[in-house]
Coordinates of C-alpha atoms and ligand atoms in Angstrom, one line a residue:
M1 CA 217.1 163.9 39.7
G2 CA 215.2 160.2 40.2
E3 CA 213.3 158.8 42.9
I4 CA 215.6 156.5 45.2
L5 CA 214.4 153.4 46.6
R6 CA 215.6 151.6 49.6
G7 CA 215.9 148.3 50.1
I8 CA 219.0 145.5 51.7
G9 CA 221.8 145.3 49.8
A10 CA 221.8 141.5 48.8
V11 CA 225.2 141.3 46.5
S12 CA 227.0 144.7 46.5
G13 CA 228.0 145.9 43.1
I14 CA 226.9 148.7 40.8
G15 CA 224.8 147.9 37.8
I16 CA 222.9 150.4 35.1
A17 CA 220.0 149.3 32.6
K18 CA 216.8 149.4 31.9
A19 CA 214.0 147.4 33.8
M20 CA 212.4 144.0 32.9
V21 CA 209.4 143.1 35.1
L22 CA 208.9 139.3 35.8
S23 CA 205.8 138.1 37.0
N24 CA 205.8 135.0 38.6
D25 CA 202.0 134.3 39.3
L26 CA 200.8 130.9 37.9
T27 CA 197.0 132.0 39.0
G28 CA 195.5 132.8 35.3
H29 CA 197.1 129.6 34.2
L30 CA 196.0 127.3 37.3
A31 CA 192.4 128.3 36.5
K32 CA 192.4 127.5 32.7
Y33 CA 194.1 123.8 33.4
N34 CA 191.7 121.1 32.4
A35 CA 192.5 118.1 34.8
G36 CA 192.1 114.6 33.6
T37 CA 191.4 111.3 35.5
P38 CA 193.9 110.7 38.2
D39 CA 195.5 108.4 36.1
I40 CA 196.2 110.7 33.3
E41 CA 197.3 113.6 35.9
S42 CA 199.5 111.0 37.4
G43 CA 201.1 110.2 34.0
K44 CA 201.6 114.1 33.4
I45 CA 203.6 114.3 36.8
E46 CA 205.7 111.5 35.9
E47 CA 207.0 113.3 32.5
A48 CA 207.2 116.5 34.0
I49 CA 209.5 115.0 36.5
K50 CA 211.6 113.6 33.2
A51 CA 211.2 117.1 31.5
A52 CA 212.0 118.8 34.9
S53 CA 215.6 116.6 35.7
A54 CA 216.6 116.9 32.0
E55 CA 216.5 120.6 32.0
L56 CA 218.0 120.6 35.6
A57 CA 221.0 117.9 33.7
H58 CA 221.4 120.6 31.0
L59 CA 221.5 123.5 33.5
K60 CA 224.3 122.0 35.6
K61 CA 226.3 121.1 32.6
A62 CA 225.9 124.3 31.4
A63 CA 226.7 126.1 34.7
K64 CA 230.0 123.5 34.8
E65 CA 231.1 124.6 31.5
A66 CA 230.9 128.3 32.1
G67 CA 232.9 128.1 35.6
Q68 CA 230.0 128.6 37.5
E69 CA 230.3 126.0 40.3
S70 CA 228.1 127.3 43.1
Q71 CA 224.9 127.6 40.3
A72 CA 225.8 124.0 39.2
D73 CA 225.5 122.7 42.9
I74 CA 222.0 124.4 43.3
M75 CA 221.2 122.7 40.1
D76 CA 222.2 119.0 41.2
A77 CA 220.1 119.8 45.0
H78 CA 217.3 120.8 42.6
Y79 CA 217.8 117.7 40.8
A80 CA 218.1 115.7 43.7
M81 CA 214.7 117.4 45.1
V82 CA 212.7 116.6 42.0
N83 CA 213.3 113.2 42.1
D84 CA 213.2 112.9 45.9
P85 CA 211.0 109.6 46.4
G86 CA 209.0 111.4 49.9
L87 CA 208.1 114.4 47.5
I88 CA 207.1 112.3 44.4
A89 CA 205.0 110.0 46.7
N90 CA 203.3 113.2 47.9
M91 CA 202.3 114.4 44.7
H92 CA 200.7 110.9 43.6
G93 CA 199.1 110.9 46.9
K94 CA 197.7 114.5 46.6
I95 CA 196.3 113.5 42.9
E96 CA 194.7 109.9 43.9
Q97 CA 192.6 112.8 46.5
E98 CA 191.5 114.4 42.6
T99 CA 193.9 117.0 42.8
A100 CA 195.2 118.0 39.5
A101 CA 199.0 117.7 38.6
P102 CA 200.3 121.4 38.7
Q103 CA 198.5 121.8 42.2
A104 CA 199.6 118.6 43.4
A105 CA 203.2 119.6 42.4
L106 CA 203.0 123.3 44.1
A107 CA 201.0 121.5 47.4
A108 CA 203.8 118.9 48.2
A109 CA 206.6 121.2 47.8
E110 CA 204.8 123.6 49.6
E111 CA 204.3 120.9 52.4
F112 CA 208.3 120.0 52.1
A113 CA 209.4 123.7 52.2
S114 CA 207.4 124.5 55.3
L115 CA 209.5 121.9 57.0
F116 CA 212.9 124.1 56.1
D117 CA 210.6 127.4 56.9
S118 CA 210.9 126.5 60.3
M119 CA 214.6 126.1 60.6
P120 CA 216.7 128.4 62.7
D121 CA 219.8 128.9 60.3
P122 CA 218.9 131.5 58.0
Y123 CA 220.8 129.7 55.2
L124 CA 219.2 126.4 55.9
K125 CA 215.9 128.2 55.9
E126 CA 216.5 129.1 52.2
R127 CA 216.1 125.8 51.5
A128 CA 212.3 126.3 51.2
A129 CA 212.3 128.4 48.2
D130 CA 214.6 125.9 46.5
V131 CA 212.0 123.4 47.2
R132 CA 208.9 125.9 46.3
D133 CA 210.9 126.6 43.2
V134 CA 211.2 123.0 41.9
G135 CA 207.3 122.7 42.7
R136 CA 206.8 125.4 40.4
R137 CA 209.1 124.2 37.8
L138 CA 206.7 120.9 37.6
A139 CA 203.8 123.2 37.5
R140 CA 205.0 125.2 35.0
L141 CA 206.3 122.2 32.5
L142 CA 202.7 120.8 33.2
L143 CA 201.1 124.4 32.5
G144 CA 202.9 124.9 29.4
T145 CA 204.5 128.5 30.6
G146 CA 208.3 127.6 30.6
H147 CA 209.8 130.3 28.5
I148 CA 211.0 133.8 29.3
D149 CA 211.8 136.3 26.4
Y150 CA 214.7 138.4 27.5
G151 CA 215.1 140.3 24.5
A152 CA 218.9 141.4 23.5
E153 CA 219.4 144.6 25.2
P154 CA 221.4 144.9 28.9
I155 CA 218.6 144.6 31.6
V156 CA 217.5 144.9 35.3
L157 CA 215.5 142.0 36.5
C158 CA 212.6 143.5 38.6
A159 CA 210.3 140.9 40.7
E160 CA 208.5 139.9 43.9
E161 CA 210.8 137.0 43.7
I162 CA 212.9 135.4 41.1
E163 CA 213.2 131.6 41.6
P164 CA 216.5 130.1 41.7
S165 CA 215.7 128.2 38.3
V166 CA 214.9 131.2 36.6
A167 CA 217.9 132.9 38.1
A168 CA 219.9 130.0 36.7
S169 CA 218.7 130.4 33.2
M170 CA 219.3 133.9 33.3
P171 CA 221.4 135.0 29.8
E172 CA 225.2 135.2 30.4
G173 CA 226.4 138.9 30.5
Q174 CA 223.0 140.4 29.8
V175 CA 221.7 140.9 33.3
F176 CA 223.0 144.1 34.8
G177 CA 221.2 144.0 38.3
I178 CA 218.4 142.2 40.2
I179 CA 216.0 144.1 42.3
L180 CA 213.6 142.3 44.6
G181 CA 210.1 142.8 46.4
Q182 CA 210.8 140.0 48.8
G183 CA 214.1 137.9 49.0
S184 CA 216.6 137.6 51.5
I185 CA 220.5 138.0 51.2
T186 CA 220.9 134.0 51.6
S187 CA 218.3 133.0 48.9
H188 CA 219.6 131.0 46.3
T189 CA 219.1 133.2 43.7
V190 CA 221.2 135.7 45.5
I191 CA 223.5 133.1 45.5
I192 CA 223.9 132.7 42.2
A193 CA 224.0 136.5 41.2
K194 CA 226.7 136.8 43.6
A195 CA 228.7 134.0 41.7
R196 CA 228.1 135.8 38.4
G197 CA 229.0 139.3 40.0
I198 CA 225.0 140.8 39.6
P199 CA 224.5 143.3 41.9
V200 CA 221.2 142.7 43.8
V201 CA 218.9 144.8 45.9
A202 CA 216.4 143.3 48.0
G203 CA 213.6 144.1 50.2
L204 CA 212.0 146.6 48.3
G205 CA 208.5 145.7 48.9
N206 CA 205.6 147.8 47.2
A207 CA 208.1 150.5 45.8
L208 CA 208.3 147.9 43.3
S209 CA 205.2 148.2 41.7
S210 CA 206.0 151.8 40.1
I211 CA 208.6 150.1 38.0
T212 CA 207.6 149.5 34.5
D213 CA 209.7 147.7 31.6
G214 CA 212.0 150.1 30.1
T215 CA 212.2 152.7 33.1
T216 CA 216.3 153.3 33.6
L217 CA 217.8 152.0 36.6
I218 CA 220.6 151.9 38.6
V219 CA 221.2 149.4 41.2
D220 CA 223.7 149.9 44.1
G221 CA 224.1 146.6 45.6
S222 CA 226.6 148.3 48.3
A223 CA 224.1 150.9 49.8
G224 CA 221.3 148.8 49.2
Q225 CA 219.6 151.3 47.1
V226 CA 218.0 151.8 43.3
L227 CA 218.1 154.9 41.6
V228 CA 215.0 155.1 39.5
E229 CA 215.5 157.4 36.1
P230 CA 218.7 158.9 37.0
T231 CA 220.0 162.2 35.6
A232 CA 223.1 161.5 33.1
E233 CA 225.5 162.9 35.8
Q234 CA 224.3 160.3 38.3
V235 CA 224.9 157.7 35.8
A236 CA 228.4 159.1 34.8
E237 CA 229.1 159.2 38.9
Y238 CA 228.0 155.5 39.2
Q239 CA 229.8 154.1 36.3
R240 CA 232.9 155.6 37.8
K241 CA 232.3 153.5 41.1
A242 CA 231.4 150.5 39.4
D243 CA 234.9 150.7 37.8
A244 CA 236.3 150.9 41.2
E245 CA 234.3 148.1 42.8
A246 CA 235.3 145.5 40.0
V247 CA 238.7 145.9 40.8
E248 CA 238.0 145.5 44.7
R249 CA 236.0 142.7 44.1
R250 CA 239.1 140.7 42.1
L251 CA 241.1 141.3 45.3
D252 CA 238.1 139.1 47.5
S253 CA 238.1 136.6 45.5
E254 CA 241.1 135.8 46.0
L255 CA 240.6 135.7 50.1
A256 CA 239.4 132.3 49.6
A257 CA 242.8 130.9 49.2
L258 CA 244.6 132.5 51.9
A259 CA 244.4 131.5 55.7
A260 CA 242.5 133.6 58.6
V261 CA 245.3 135.0 60.7
T262 CA 245.8 138.2 62.3
L263 CA 248.3 140.9 61.5
D264 CA 250.1 139.3 64.3
G265 CA 250.2 135.5 62.7
S266 CA 246.8 134.4 65.1
K267 CA 245.1 131.6 63.2
I268 CA 241.6 131.0 63.6
Q269 CA 240.3 128.0 61.7
L270 CA 237.0 128.7 59.5
A271 CA 234.9 125.8 59.1
A272 CA 231.5 125.7 57.3
N273 CA 228.1 124.8 58.8
V274 CA 226.4 122.4 56.3
G275 CA 223.2 120.2 56.0
S276 CA 223.8 118.3 53.4
P277 CA 226.8 116.5 51.2
S278 CA 225.3 119.0 48.6
D279 CA 226.5 122.2 50.7
M280 CA 230.2 121.0 50.4
P281 CA 231.4 122.3 47.0
M282 CA 230.0 125.9 48.0
A283 CA 232.1 125.4 51.4
V284 CA 235.3 124.4 50.0
R285 CA 235.0 127.1 47.2
Q286 CA 234.8 129.8 49.8
G287 CA 237.8 128.3 51.9
A288 CA 236.1 126.6 54.5
E289 CA 238.6 124.7 56.5
G290 CA 236.5 121.6 57.5
V291 CA 233.0 121.4 58.5
G292 CA 232.2 122.9 62.1
L293 CA 228.6 121.6 62.1
F294 CA 227.0 119.1 59.7
R295 CA 223.2 119.2 61.2
S296 CA 222.6 115.9 61.0
E297 CA 219.0 115.7 61.6
F298 CA 218.3 117.2 58.0
L299 CA 218.5 113.4 57.3
F300 CA 215.6 112.6 59.4
L301 CA 213.1 115.6 58.5
G302 CA 210.5 115.5 55.8
R303 CA 210.2 111.6 55.8
E304 CA 208.1 108.4 57.2
V305 CA 210.9 106.2 58.8
P306 CA 214.3 107.1 60.1
P307 CA 217.3 106.8 57.9
S308 CA 219.2 103.7 58.1
E309 CA 222.8 103.4 59.0
E310 CA 223.5 102.6 55.4
E311 CA 221.9 106.0 54.0
Q312 CA 223.5 107.8 57.0
F313 CA 226.7 106.3 56.6
T314 CA 226.7 107.5 52.8
A315 CA 225.8 110.6 53.7
Y316 CA 228.6 111.1 56.3
K317 CA 231.5 109.8 54.1
A318 CA 230.5 112.2 51.2
V319 CA 231.0 114.9 53.6
V320 CA 233.9 113.5 55.4
E321 CA 235.3 113.0 51.8
Q322 CA 235.1 116.2 50.9
C323 CA 236.6 117.7 54.2
G324 CA 239.8 116.4 52.7
R325 CA 242.5 116.5 55.4
H326 CA 240.3 118.6 57.7
L327 CA 238.2 117.9 60.3
C328 CA 234.3 116.8 60.0
V329 CA 232.3 117.6 63.2
I330 CA 228.9 115.4 62.9
R331 CA 226.4 117.0 65.4
T332 CA 224.0 114.1 66.4
M333 CA 220.5 114.7 65.4
D334 CA 219.2 117.7 67.1
I335 CA 215.2 116.8 66.8
G336 CA 212.5 118.6 68.6
G337 CA 212.1 122.3 69.6
D338 CA 211.9 123.9 66.2
K339 CA 212.5 120.4 64.3
P340 CA 209.4 118.1 65.1
L341 CA 209.6 114.6 63.6
H342 CA 206.0 113.0 63.6
Y343 CA 207.1 109.3 63.3
L344 CA 209.2 110.2 66.7
N345 CA 205.4 110.6 68.2
I346 CA 206.8 113.7 70.3
Q347 CA 203.5 114.6 72.3
K348 CA 202.5 118.4 71.8
E349 CA 204.7 120.3 74.6
E350 CA 204.0 123.4 76.0
N351 CA 207.5 124.9 75.6
P352 CA 209.2 122.5 73.0
F353 CA 212.5 124.5 73.2
L354 CA 212.7 123.2 76.8
G355 CA 211.3 120.0 76.1
W356 CA 211.9 116.7 75.1
R357 CA 214.9 117.6 72.1
A358 CA 218.2 116.5 70.7
I359 CA 220.6 114.4 73.5
R360 CA 217.4 113.9 75.6
I361 CA 215.6 112.0 72.6
S362 CA 218.7 110.3 71.8
L363 CA 219.7 108.8 75.1
E364 CA 215.9 107.7 75.6
R365 CA 215.8 106.2 71.9
P366 CA 219.3 104.1 72.1
D367 CA 218.2 102.0 68.6
L368 CA 218.3 105.7 67.0
F369 CA 221.1 106.6 68.5
I370 CA 223.6 103.9 68.3
T371 CA 222.6 103.4 64.7
Q372 CA 223.5 107.2 63.7
L373 CA 226.7 106.8 66.1
K374 CA 227.7 103.5 64.0
A375 CA 227.5 105.6 60.7
I376 CA 229.5 108.1 61.7
L377 CA 232.3 105.8 63.6
R378 CA 232.1 104.0 59.7
A379 CA 232.4 107.5 57.9
G380 CA 235.6 108.5 60.5
S381 CA 237.5 105.7 58.3
F382 CA 237.0 108.2 55.1
G383 CA 238.6 111.1 56.4
K384 CA 238.8 113.1 60.2
V385 CA 235.5 113.1 62.0
A386 CA 234.3 113.8 65.2
I387 CA 231.2 113.4 66.8
M388 CA 229.3 116.9 68.9
L389 CA 226.3 116.0 71.3
P390 CA 223.7 119.1 71.3
M391 CA 221.7 120.6 74.2
I392 CA 224.3 119.4 76.9
I393 CA 223.5 120.4 80.3
S394 CA 225.6 118.3 82.4
A395 CA 228.5 115.5 82.6
T396 CA 226.3 112.6 83.1
E397 CA 224.8 113.1 79.6
I398 CA 228.2 113.3 78.1
T399 CA 229.1 110.3 80.2
A400 CA 226.2 108.2 78.6
A401 CA 226.7 109.3 75.1
R402 CA 230.0 108.0 75.8
K403 CA 228.7 104.5 76.6
C404 CA 227.0 104.4 73.7
V405 CA 229.6 105.5 71.2
E406 CA 231.7 102.3 72.9
Q407 CA 228.6 100.2 72.3
A408 CA 228.4 101.3 68.4
A409 CA 231.8 100.5 68.5
A410 CA 231.8 96.8 69.8
E411 CA 228.5 96.2 67.7
L412 CA 230.1 97.5 64.5
A413 CA 233.7 95.3 65.5
R414 CA 231.3 92.3 65.9
E415 CA 229.6 92.8 62.2
G416 CA 233.5 93.0 60.9
K417 CA 232.9 96.7 59.6
T418 CA 235.3 98.9 59.3
F419 CA 235.3 102.0 61.6
A420 CA 237.5 104.9 63.2
S421 CA 238.4 104.0 66.7
N422 CA 239.3 107.2 69.0
V423 CA 236.4 109.4 67.3
P424 CA 236.9 113.0 69.6
V425 CA 233.5 113.6 71.5
G426 CA 232.8 117.1 72.4
I427 CA 229.8 119.2 73.1
M428 CA 227.5 122.0 71.9
V429 CA 227.4 124.8 74.6
E430 CA 224.4 126.3 73.7
T431 CA 222.7 126.1 77.3
P432 CA 223.6 128.7 80.0
A433 CA 224.1 125.1 82.5
A434 CA 226.8 124.3 79.9
A435 CA 228.4 127.6 79.6
V436 CA 228.9 128.3 83.7
M437 CA 229.5 124.5 84.3
A438 CA 232.0 124.6 81.5
Q439 CA 235.2 123.8 84.2
Q440 CA 233.7 120.7 84.9
L441 CA 232.2 119.7 81.2
A442 CA 235.5 120.2 79.7
V443 CA 237.1 117.6 81.7
E444 CA 234.4 115.3 79.8
C445 CA 234.9 116.1 76.5
D446 CA 237.3 116.6 73.3
F447 CA 236.3 120.2 72.5
F448 CA 233.6 122.4 72.9
S449 CA 231.4 124.4 70.3
I450 CA 229.4 127.1 71.2
G451 CA 225.7 127.3 69.9
T452 CA 224.9 130.8 70.4
N453 CA 221.7 130.6 68.8
D454 CA 220.2 128.6 71.4
L455 CA 223.1 130.5 73.9
V456 CA 221.3 133.5 73.4
Q457 CA 217.8 132.8 73.7
Y458 CA 218.2 130.7 76.8
T459 CA 220.2 133.3 78.4
L460 CA 218.5 136.0 77.7
A461 CA 214.5 134.4 77.6
V462 CA 214.5 135.8 74.1
D463 CA 212.4 133.4 71.7
R464 CA 214.7 133.2 68.9
G465 CA 212.0 132.6 66.1
N466 CA 209.4 135.4 67.7
P467 CA 209.7 138.4 66.0
A468 CA 207.7 140.3 68.8
V469 CA 211.0 140.2 70.6
S470 CA 213.4 139.7 68.4
S471 CA 214.9 143.4 69.3
L472 CA 215.6 142.0 72.4
Y473 CA 217.6 139.0 70.7
S474 CA 221.7 139.8 70.2
H475 CA 224.9 138.0 70.8
F476 CA 226.3 141.0 71.7
H477 CA 224.3 141.2 75.0
P478 CA 227.1 141.4 77.9
A479 CA 225.5 138.5 79.4
V480 CA 226.2 136.4 76.4
L481 CA 229.8 137.8 76.0
K482 CA 230.2 136.8 79.6
L483 CA 229.4 133.3 79.4
I484 CA 231.5 133.0 76.1
E485 CA 234.5 134.3 77.5
N486 CA 233.8 131.8 80.2
V487 CA 233.5 128.8 78.3
I488 CA 236.7 129.7 75.5
K489 CA 238.9 130.0 78.9
A490 CA 237.5 127.0 80.8
G491 CA 238.0 125.0 77.7
H492 CA 241.7 126.0 77.1
E493 CA 242.5 125.7 81.3
Y494 CA 241.5 121.6 80.2
G495 CA 243.5 121.7 77.0
I496 CA 240.8 121.3 74.4
W497 CA 240.1 123.5 71.6
V498 CA 237.1 126.1 71.7
G499 CA 235.0 126.9 68.2
M500 CA 231.8 128.4 67.8
C501 CA 228.9 127.5 65.6
G502 CA 226.0 129.5 66.0
E503 CA 225.5 132.4 64.2
M504 CA 227.4 134.7 65.7
A505 CA 230.5 133.0 64.1
G506 CA 229.4 134.3 60.8
D507 CA 229.1 138.1 62.2
P508 CA 232.2 139.8 61.3
L509 CA 231.4 142.4 63.8
A510 CA 232.0 139.8 66.3
A511 CA 234.9 138.5 65.1
P512 CA 237.4 140.7 67.1
L513 CA 235.8 140.2 70.1
L514 CA 236.1 136.1 69.7
S515 CA 239.6 136.8 68.4
A516 CA 240.3 138.3 71.7
M517 CA 238.9 135.8 73.9
G518 CA 241.6 133.1 71.9
I519 CA 238.6 131.1 70.0
D520 CA 240.1 128.5 68.1
E521 CA 237.2 128.4 65.4
L522 CA 234.6 129.8 63.8
S523 CA 231.9 127.6 61.9
M524 CA 229.4 129.5 59.6
S525 CA 227.0 129.5 56.8
A526 CA 229.9 128.9 54.0
P527 CA 229.1 132.4 52.2
S528 CA 230.3 134.4 55.4
I529 CA 233.6 132.9 55.4
P530 CA 235.3 135.5 53.1
R531 CA 234.1 138.5 54.9
V532 CA 234.8 137.3 58.6
K533 CA 238.4 136.3 56.9
G534 CA 238.9 139.8 55.7
V535 CA 238.2 141.1 59.4
I536 CA 240.6 138.6 60.9
R537 CA 243.1 139.5 58.3
K538 CA 243.4 143.1 59.0
L539 CA 243.0 142.4 62.8
K540 CA 245.7 143.5 65.2
N541 CA 245.5 141.4 68.6
G542 CA 246.0 144.3 70.6
Q543 CA 243.2 146.4 69.4
A544 CA 241.3 143.2 69.4
R545 CA 242.1 143.2 72.9
E546 CA 241.2 146.6 73.5
M547 CA 238.0 146.3 71.7
L548 CA 237.1 143.4 74.1
N549 CA 237.7 144.8 77.1
Q550 CA 235.6 148.0 76.2
A551 CA 232.8 145.5 75.5
L552 CA 233.0 144.1 78.6
I553 CA 232.1 146.8 80.7
M554 CA 229.4 148.3 78.5
K555 CA 225.8 147.9 79.8
D556 CA 223.8 146.8 76.5
A557 CA 224.2 144.8 73.4
K558 CA 223.5 148.0 71.1
A559 CA 226.1 150.0 72.2
I560 CA 228.9 147.1 72.2
R561 CA 227.6 146.4 68.2
S562 CA 227.8 149.8 67.7
L563 CA 231.4 150.0 69.0
M564 CA 231.9 147.2 66.8
A565 CA 230.6 148.5 63.4
E566 CA 232.8 151.5 64.2
Y567 CA 235.9 149.9 64.9
I568 CA 235.2 147.4 61.2
S569 CA 234.5 150.6 59.6
R570 CA 238.1 152.3 60.5
Q571 CA 239.9 149.0 60.0
Ligands
PEP1 C1 222.9 126.8 67.7 O1 222.0 126.6 68.8 O2 224.2 128.0 67.8 C2 223.2 126.1 66.9 C3 224.3 126.2 66.0 O3 222.1 125.3 66.9 P1 220.7 125.2 65.6 O4 220.8 126.3 65.4 O5 220.6 123.9 64.7 O6 220.2 124.9 67.0
MG2 MG1 221.3 124.7 68.9

């Protein structure tokens, strides 16, 4: 009987093949690199950018031809990153300070990536890996170490981490599984593997070091485990399981085209959280009905000056158009807190999450706010758009923001530009103040969207990014559930729709509770949509209500989570 390694099941499914170990350590190559003068190194960077762009364009075309849309989108996003003027200028800047070209590519990408690292949304956080990958692609080209020989036999790829660019060029039909030391379930490598139906187990840590080339492995992505040198009986048993799962996967992919309705016919709109137009194709493919949260602040990050009205308009229009007949909710910039911006001169704050952030900045910087509102109103004439205000704590802020919307519209009219009038204005309910005062705030706005990421941290006094207290952070805490129930009730009392765009919206275990409370919309990272939809489609309203009643009298988050996990497993 072989050894069993346990990790995180990142892509379900079973793969049986021999191991091929990949190393992505560039240290040796970097040490041997002979740097020229800054001029020579700058020239080499320009060549590498051209070569990387050509590779990415080729990979995108090949993926499109193979019908692998999500992989094509990722290559497209990498193409944009490798040609990003900010990143390129940063690389040249480093070379001028006598850094060799490969190191300059890695260091500039690292700086850019660390901005994404600080993002709270795990899906967006993973974009850091993409930027690092772009840096490594350039470094590899500069070091001449680009080619991987996969041989001709079926393989399970084993690596500490696999860059999306490597994943994108994996030979078709030859990789039966992937196992990773690090890596999380939302990395682009995992997304590519998922699109290709390759099972992945991540987070194996040091256990990976026991595996060498040629070791037979069974990758069980559903159970999050890897069997090393399995017996013949185990291989036969897992082969049977693999056949059964293949049938189930086919049924899953059919879900994207179906509506999120409970067995009693109650419908919940499932929308996507996006950070840029390049997130849209994947959202559409996962069956998103519009965008419930466009985190517009990403347009403001990683640059020296704020984006112009025109630049913002182009990005908003692209997303609005891809939403088709569905609504695109654009959140006005949520800068500050964990998303600092050096060109705004935000002073160092003792408690940035309680400081100068989001709507507080917008109302004090009408120059930035009105520019953004003008871009949103103009994009509104290309589809259905709504404005969402972050971090609201009082009705006064909504009134002041509405005045700015009026001013933006008046300026556009004076300038003779086309724009949408009567654009709905809603708020994120993400502070306890807004949740408690929901009745009073509902009168002032057109919709609510509950931001549980912040609502949980402010309600429980638990920093959302501090691992030391992460066990206390839970959207199943009864205090949070009670606030959410109050917000939904208040919204409906005053005739406005109530959605949710924090991470709770994408948690399948929370869906029955939110459905029973009457939530109208759930907006989440696109990859979460099918699972949440699967749960909703098996839901009976009466049973969901019963779960909610039980949950609301329970005393702690863990018990409520277990109750829901048990219910879903019986569904
Ligand atoms: C939230 O707080 O739940 C939210 C969606 O906003 P962000 O995660 O960007 O703070
Ligand atoms: Mg928030």
